[in-house]
Amino acid sequence: MGPTRDAPVLAVEGLGKSFGSVRAVDDLTFSVRPGAVTGFLGPNGAGKTTTLRMLLGLTRPTAGRALVDGLPYAEHERPARVVGAALEASSFHPGRTGLGHLEVFAAQVGASNRRCRELIDFVGLGPAAERRVGGYSMGMRQRLGLATALLADPPAVVLDEPANGLDPEGIRWMRGLLRAFAAEGRTVLISSHVLSEVQHTVDDVVIIAHGRLVHASSLADLGALATPETYVESPAAGALAGLCDDRGWSRRADGAGLVVAGVPAAEIGAAAYAAGIELHQLVSRGVGLEDVFLRLTGGVR
Amino acid sequence: MRAALVAEYRKLVSTRLWWVLLIALAAYLAFVGGVLAFSIVFAPDGQDTTMPGGADAAAGVYGLVNAIGYVFPLVIGSLMITTEFRYQTITQSLLVEPRRTVLLAGKLVVAIPLGLVYGLAGMAALVAVSAPLLALKGDGAFVTDPDVLAVILLGVVVTALWTVIGVGFGAVLPNQVAAVVVLLAFTQFVEPIARLALGAFDATSSVARFLPGAAADGLIGASLIGEMGGGSGDLLPRWAALLVLLGYAAVLAGVGRLTTLRRDIG
Ligand SMILES: Nc1ncnc2c1ncn2[C@@H]1O[C@H](COP(=O)(O)OP(=O)(O)O)[C@@H](O)[C@H]1O
Ligand SMILES: [Mg+2]
């Protein structure tokens, strides 16, 4: 199956939202291209859900605008046929069956009851289709939300924290699905508060903190921000620290030793040897993307 | 708009609530109607009671669908909106139909057939139990008397109106628990007491006719409270009563559209 029309660009321009004195989203600008999976990342409370709600016309911005193919979501003729969305808090009537839930919203996106049945099987809820959602697990609700988003087979998909509550098998399945969507040329935007959760799914990243944009690039470019670190341990700790300072290396204490940022192990080893400093450990540590993410968002480990 | 109606219809029938409340309404009316008909029929003769007799009695009994039944259509109507907020399905509803006026209009329109079903079921239960009892007395059940027939038919119609008003009320007060509590308090205490109190004085008795329950009594042309309260039985003419009830629905829906449905969702 392929998208039913050209995939739209999703764009946010100078977007802002204040709740009283809380600036949930502040002068945010970014765009999401078709044919790729974009990860919308930031710690809890960064403003991801609020941004997505504004993009989908549920919440009114206090500044700027959010556009789907140049037009606000709500001004599209049949918006849910252009963007299929599942929001974190989008919830279900516990007394309705999974299939019943899909059928309720199918009429307005032009999906048949047969399509609902196909979708509920597709997301792996076939055996639970006639059970009430009140008895669904978190992961099952995620799958049902995804099925709802896909009702119209939309060219763009927006999912808020889709990995929450999914088991590892489910995460892998979702990853394959989203990759396939991007390969078909669809626009895919997924949010997460954990980079590592979507690291293997996304092509592009948009990172926000405190409602503001802190980084937007391809995943590869984000990786380039990662600098290697080396862990060194010496019985002559003072001499080692002095050596680092002489060379202008940035260091920080870590357990019994030091972590030197941005300097390869070989260089440190050679310098210590030359200075006659005895080393007990000299270990290269790759810096994970997660560390870069935490640094960008000002988080603490 | 057609799709919005289909969606609202499916929202209703995909959960159990609509028929649970329907059965409750029918059972309640059958019980109270039976008790009232019984007491009319077996009231000691000769003794001058406040009990009405003849066609008035029959109309009063069949009018119970409005006089005591109206809380049910009000509640189911309000739930059409408040459950969306309670379970946040409002988010998904607005994703597939961002035009909020269309969403509200869909609910108001679907409330009409839903209310008619409630009215039919309630009236059927009421008549099925009370007509045979009333027929025991020489006066009879009067189900073919034109005035009584009008009460029966308009009792069904007014139930549909109550359902529409309930939707409007839900739009004004989307908090489900609060809405149900306010509806119960208003229908069971506030309005009956207000009607009796206002009706007790000449200066205010004409105001009492405009209370929603009194207007509905005016529409069907039978008033239990009016007859029992003695003297305050003056009701609005049918056309005016209909306009008053439609006015309540329109004002509530309008206020709901401009408040609840204009706010941010989430
Ligand atoms: N309806 C609301 N009223 C008041 N504050 C809100 C509301 N929605 C979100 N916020 C606040 O806005 C900030 C961003 O929230 P949110 O967008 O949910 O973040 P995220 O999805 O990234 O975790 C938080 O500080 C949150 O408390
Ligand atoms: Mg969120």
Coordinates of C-alpha atoms in Angstrom, one line a residue, chain A:
Chain A
M1 CA 0.0 0.0 0.0
G2 CA 1.2 3.5 -0.8
P3 CA 0.1 6.9 0.2
T4 CA -3.0 8.2 -1.5
R5 CA -1.5 11.6 -2.3
D6 CA 1.7 13.5 -2.2
A7 CA 3.2 13.6 1.2
P8 CA 3.0 17.0 2.9
V9 CA 5.7 19.1 4.5
L10 CA 5.0 19.8 8.2
A11 CA 6.2 23.2 9.3
V12 CA 6.3 25.1 12.5
E13 CA 7.1 28.8 12.2
G14 CA 7.9 31.0 15.3
L15 CA 5.4 28.8 17.2
G16 CA 4.7 29.8 20.8
K17 CA 2.3 28.7 23.5
S18 CA 2.0 30.1 27.0
F19 CA -0.1 28.6 29.7
G20 CA -0.4 31.5 32.1
S21 CA 3.2 32.2 33.1
V22 CA 4.5 28.8 31.7
R23 CA 6.0 29.1 28.3
A24 CA 5.4 25.6 27.1
V25 CA 6.6 26.4 23.5
D26 CA 8.8 29.4 22.7
D27 CA 9.6 30.7 19.2
L28 CA 9.9 27.3 17.7
T29 CA 10.8 26.9 14.0
F30 CA 11.5 23.7 12.2
S31 CA 10.1 21.6 9.3
V32 CA 9.6 18.0 8.6
R33 CA 10.3 16.6 5.2
P34 CA 8.6 13.8 3.3
G35 CA 10.4 10.5 2.7
A36 CA 12.1 10.4 6.1
V37 CA 11.4 9.6 9.7
T38 CA 11.9 12.7 11.9
G39 CA 12.4 12.3 15.6
F40 CA 11.0 15.1 17.7
L41 CA 12.9 14.9 20.9
G42 CA 13.1 16.5 24.3
P43 CA 12.9 15.7 28.0
N44 CA 9.5 15.4 29.7
G45 CA 7.8 18.7 29.8
A46 CA 9.9 20.1 26.9
G47 CA 6.8 21.0 24.9
K48 CA 6.5 18.2 22.4
T49 CA 2.9 17.3 23.0
T50 CA 1.9 20.9 23.1
T51 CA 3.6 21.5 19.8
L52 CA 2.0 18.5 18.2
R53 CA -1.4 19.6 19.5
M54 CA -0.9 23.0 17.9
L55 CA 0.2 21.4 14.6
L56 CA -3.1 19.4 14.7
G57 CA -5.4 22.3 15.4
L58 CA -6.3 21.1 18.9
T59 CA -4.6 23.9 20.8
R60 CA -4.4 27.5 19.6
P61 CA -0.9 29.0 19.4
T62 CA -0.2 32.2 21.3
A63 CA 2.4 33.0 18.7
G64 CA 3.5 31.9 15.2
R65 CA 1.8 29.1 13.2
A66 CA 1.9 25.4 12.4
L67 CA 1.3 24.3 8.9
V68 CA 0.6 21.2 6.9
D69 CA 1.6 21.7 3.3
G70 CA 1.4 25.5 3.9
L71 CA -2.1 25.4 5.4
P72 CA -3.2 25.0 9.1
Y73 CA -4.4 21.5 9.7
A74 CA -8.0 22.4 10.5
E75 CA -8.3 24.3 7.1
H76 CA -7.7 21.2 5.1
E77 CA -10.8 19.7 3.5
R78 CA -10.4 16.3 5.1
P79 CA -7.3 16.8 7.4
A80 CA -7.3 13.3 8.9
R81 CA -6.8 12.0 5.3
V82 CA -3.6 14.0 5.0
V83 CA -2.2 13.5 8.5
G84 CA -2.9 10.5 10.6
A85 CA -2.1 11.2 14.2
A86 CA -2.0 9.4 17.5
L87 CA -1.4 11.7 20.5
E88 CA -0.1 10.6 23.9
A89 CA -3.2 11.5 25.7
S90 CA -5.6 10.6 23.0
S91 CA -7.6 8.1 24.8
F92 CA -10.3 5.5 24.4
H93 CA -13.7 4.9 25.8
P94 CA -13.1 1.9 28.1
G95 CA -16.5 0.4 27.3
R96 CA -15.9 0.4 23.5
T97 CA -14.2 -2.5 21.7
G98 CA -11.0 -1.9 19.8
L99 CA -12.8 -2.5 16.5
G100 CA -15.7 -0.4 17.7
H101 CA -13.3 2.5 18.4
L102 CA -11.9 2.3 14.8
E103 CA -15.4 2.2 13.3
V104 CA -16.5 5.3 15.2
F105 CA -13.8 7.4 13.5
A106 CA -13.8 5.5 10.2
A107 CA -16.8 7.3 8.7
Q108 CA -15.3 10.7 8.8
V109 CA -12.0 9.7 7.1
G110 CA -13.8 7.6 4.5
A111 CA -12.6 4.2 5.7
S112 CA -14.8 1.1 5.4
N113 CA -15.6 -1.3 8.1
R114 CA -13.5 -3.8 6.2
R115 CA -10.5 -1.5 6.4
C116 CA -11.0 -1.3 10.2
R117 CA -10.9 -5.1 10.4
E118 CA -7.8 -5.2 8.2
L119 CA -6.1 -2.6 10.3
I120 CA -6.8 -4.1 13.7
D121 CA -5.3 -7.4 12.4
F122 CA -2.4 -5.4 10.9
V123 CA -1.5 -3.9 14.2
G124 CA -1.7 -7.3 15.9
L125 CA -4.9 -6.7 17.8
G126 CA -7.0 -9.2 15.8
P127 CA -7.7 -11.6 18.7
A128 CA -8.6 -8.6 20.9
A129 CA -10.7 -6.8 18.4
E130 CA -14.0 -7.6 20.1
R131 CA -12.7 -7.0 23.6
R132 CA -13.4 -3.7 25.4
V133 CA -10.5 -1.3 25.5
G134 CA -10.8 -1.0 29.2
G135 CA -9.0 -4.3 29.4
Y136 CA -6.2 -3.4 27.0
S137 CA -2.6 -3.0 28.1
M138 CA -0.6 0.2 27.4
G139 CA 1.1 -1.5 24.5
M140 CA -2.3 -2.6 23.0
R141 CA -3.6 0.9 23.4
Q142 CA -0.5 2.2 21.5
R143 CA -1.3 -0.2 18.7
L144 CA -4.9 0.8 18.6
G145 CA -3.9 4.5 18.5
L146 CA -1.6 3.7 15.6
A147 CA -4.4 1.8 13.8
T148 CA -6.6 4.9 14.3
A149 CA -3.9 7.1 12.8
L150 CA -3.7 4.8 9.8
L151 CA -7.4 4.6 9.0
A152 CA -7.2 6.8 6.0
D153 CA -3.8 5.4 4.8
P154 CA -2.5 9.0 5.2
P155 CA 0.6 10.4 3.5
A156 CA 1.8 11.8 6.7
V157 CA 1.9 10.2 10.2
V158 CA 2.4 12.0 13.5
L159 CA 2.8 9.9 16.6
D160 CA 3.4 11.2 20.1
E161 CA 5.6 8.9 22.1
P162 CA 4.7 5.8 20.1
A163 CA 7.2 3.6 21.8
N164 CA 5.7 4.1 25.3
G165 CA 4.5 0.8 26.7
L166 CA 5.5 -1.2 23.7
D167 CA 7.4 -4.4 24.2
P168 CA 10.8 -4.8 22.5
E169 CA 9.1 -6.9 19.7
G170 CA 6.5 -4.2 19.3
I171 CA 9.2 -1.5 19.1
R172 CA 11.0 -3.4 16.4
W173 CA 7.8 -3.9 14.5
M174 CA 6.9 -0.2 14.7
R175 CA 10.4 0.7 13.6
G176 CA 10.1 -1.5 10.5
L177 CA 6.7 0.0 9.7
L178 CA 7.9 3.6 10.1
R179 CA 11.0 2.9 8.0
A180 CA 8.7 1.4 5.3
F181 CA 6.5 4.5 5.4
A182 CA 9.5 6.8 4.9
A183 CA 10.7 4.6 2.0
E184 CA 7.3 5.0 0.4
G185 CA 7.8 8.7 0.5
R186 CA 5.5 9.5 3.5
T187 CA 6.2 12.2 6.0
V188 CA 6.7 10.6 9.5
L189 CA 7.1 12.6 12.7
I190 CA 7.5 10.7 16.0
S191 CA 8.2 12.2 19.4
S192 CA 10.2 10.7 22.2
H193 CA 11.8 11.7 25.4
V194 CA 14.5 9.1 25.0
L195 CA 16.8 9.3 22.0
S196 CA 18.0 5.8 22.2
E197 CA 14.4 4.6 21.8
V198 CA 14.2 6.1 18.3
Q199 CA 17.9 6.2 17.4
H200 CA 17.5 3.3 15.0
T201 CA 14.3 4.6 13.5
V202 CA 14.9 8.2 12.6
D203 CA 16.7 10.0 9.8
D204 CA 16.4 13.5 11.1
V205 CA 16.2 14.9 14.6
V206 CA 14.5 18.0 16.0
I207 CA 15.5 18.5 19.6
I208 CA 13.8 20.9 22.0
A209 CA 14.2 21.8 25.6
H210 CA 12.1 24.2 27.7
G211 CA 10.0 24.8 24.6
R212 CA 12.9 26.0 22.5
L213 CA 14.7 24.5 19.6
V214 CA 18.2 23.3 20.6
H215 CA 19.2 21.3 17.6
A216 CA 17.8 20.2 14.2
S217 CA 19.8 18.1 11.8
S218 CA 20.2 14.7 10.3
L219 CA 21.0 11.9 12.8
A220 CA 24.4 11.6 11.2
D221 CA 25.2 15.3 11.9
L222 CA 24.0 14.8 15.5
G223 CA 26.5 12.0 15.7
A224 CA 29.3 14.3 14.6
L225 CA 28.7 16.3 17.8
A226 CA 29.7 13.3 19.8
T227 CA 33.3 13.6 21.0
P228 CA 35.4 10.6 22.2
E229 CA 36.3 10.4 25.9
T230 CA 39.1 8.6 27.6
Y231 CA 39.1 7.3 31.1
V232 CA 42.5 7.4 32.9
E233 CA 43.4 6.1 36.3
S234 CA 46.8 6.7 38.0
P235 CA 48.1 6.2 41.5
A236 CA 49.7 9.7 41.0
A237 CA 46.4 11.5 40.6
G238 CA 47.8 14.9 41.2
A239 CA 50.5 14.6 38.6
L240 CA 47.9 13.3 36.1
A241 CA 45.6 16.2 36.7
G242 CA 48.6 18.6 36.3
L243 CA 49.5 17.0 33.0
C244 CA 45.9 17.5 31.7
D245 CA 46.0 21.1 32.8
D246 CA 49.4 21.7 31.2
R247 CA 48.1 20.3 27.9
G248 CA 44.8 22.2 28.1
W249 CA 42.7 19.1 28.2
S250 CA 39.3 19.3 29.8
R251 CA 39.0 16.8 32.6
R252 CA 36.5 15.7 35.2
A253 CA 36.8 13.3 38.1
D254 CA 35.1 10.0 37.6
G255 CA 35.3 7.4 40.3
A256 CA 39.0 6.6 41.1
G257 CA 40.2 8.3 37.9
L258 CA 39.6 11.0 35.4
V259 CA 37.7 11.4 32.2
V260 CA 39.4 13.4 29.5
A261 CA 37.1 14.7 26.8
G262 CA 38.1 14.9 23.2
V263 CA 41.5 13.4 23.5
P264 CA 42.3 9.9 22.1
A265 CA 43.7 7.3 24.5
A266 CA 47.0 6.9 22.5
E267 CA 47.8 10.6 23.0
I268 CA 47.2 10.5 26.7
G269 CA 49.2 7.3 27.1
A270 CA 52.2 8.8 25.2
A271 CA 52.0 12.0 27.2
A272 CA 51.9 10.2 30.5
Y273 CA 54.8 8.0 29.5
A274 CA 56.8 11.0 28.6
A275 CA 56.0 12.6 31.9
G276 CA 56.9 9.4 33.8
I277 CA 53.3 9.0 35.2
E278 CA 52.3 5.5 36.0
L279 CA 48.9 4.5 34.6
H280 CA 46.7 1.7 35.8
Q281 CA 43.8 2.2 33.4
L282 CA 43.6 3.9 30.0
V283 CA 40.2 3.2 28.4
S284 CA 38.5 4.8 25.3
R285 CA 34.9 5.6 25.8
G286 CA 32.7 6.3 22.9
V287 CA 30.2 8.9 23.7
G288 CA 26.7 7.7 23.0
L289 CA 24.3 9.9 21.2
E290 CA 22.3 9.8 24.3
D291 CA 25.0 11.8 26.0
V292 CA 24.9 14.4 23.3
F293 CA 21.2 14.5 23.7
L294 CA 21.5 15.0 27.4
R295 CA 24.1 17.7 27.0
L296 CA 22.0 19.5 24.4
T297 CA 18.9 19.4 26.5
G298 CA 20.8 20.4 29.7
G299 CA 19.9 17.2 31.4
V300 CA 21.9 15.5 34.1
R301 CA 22.7 11.9 34.2

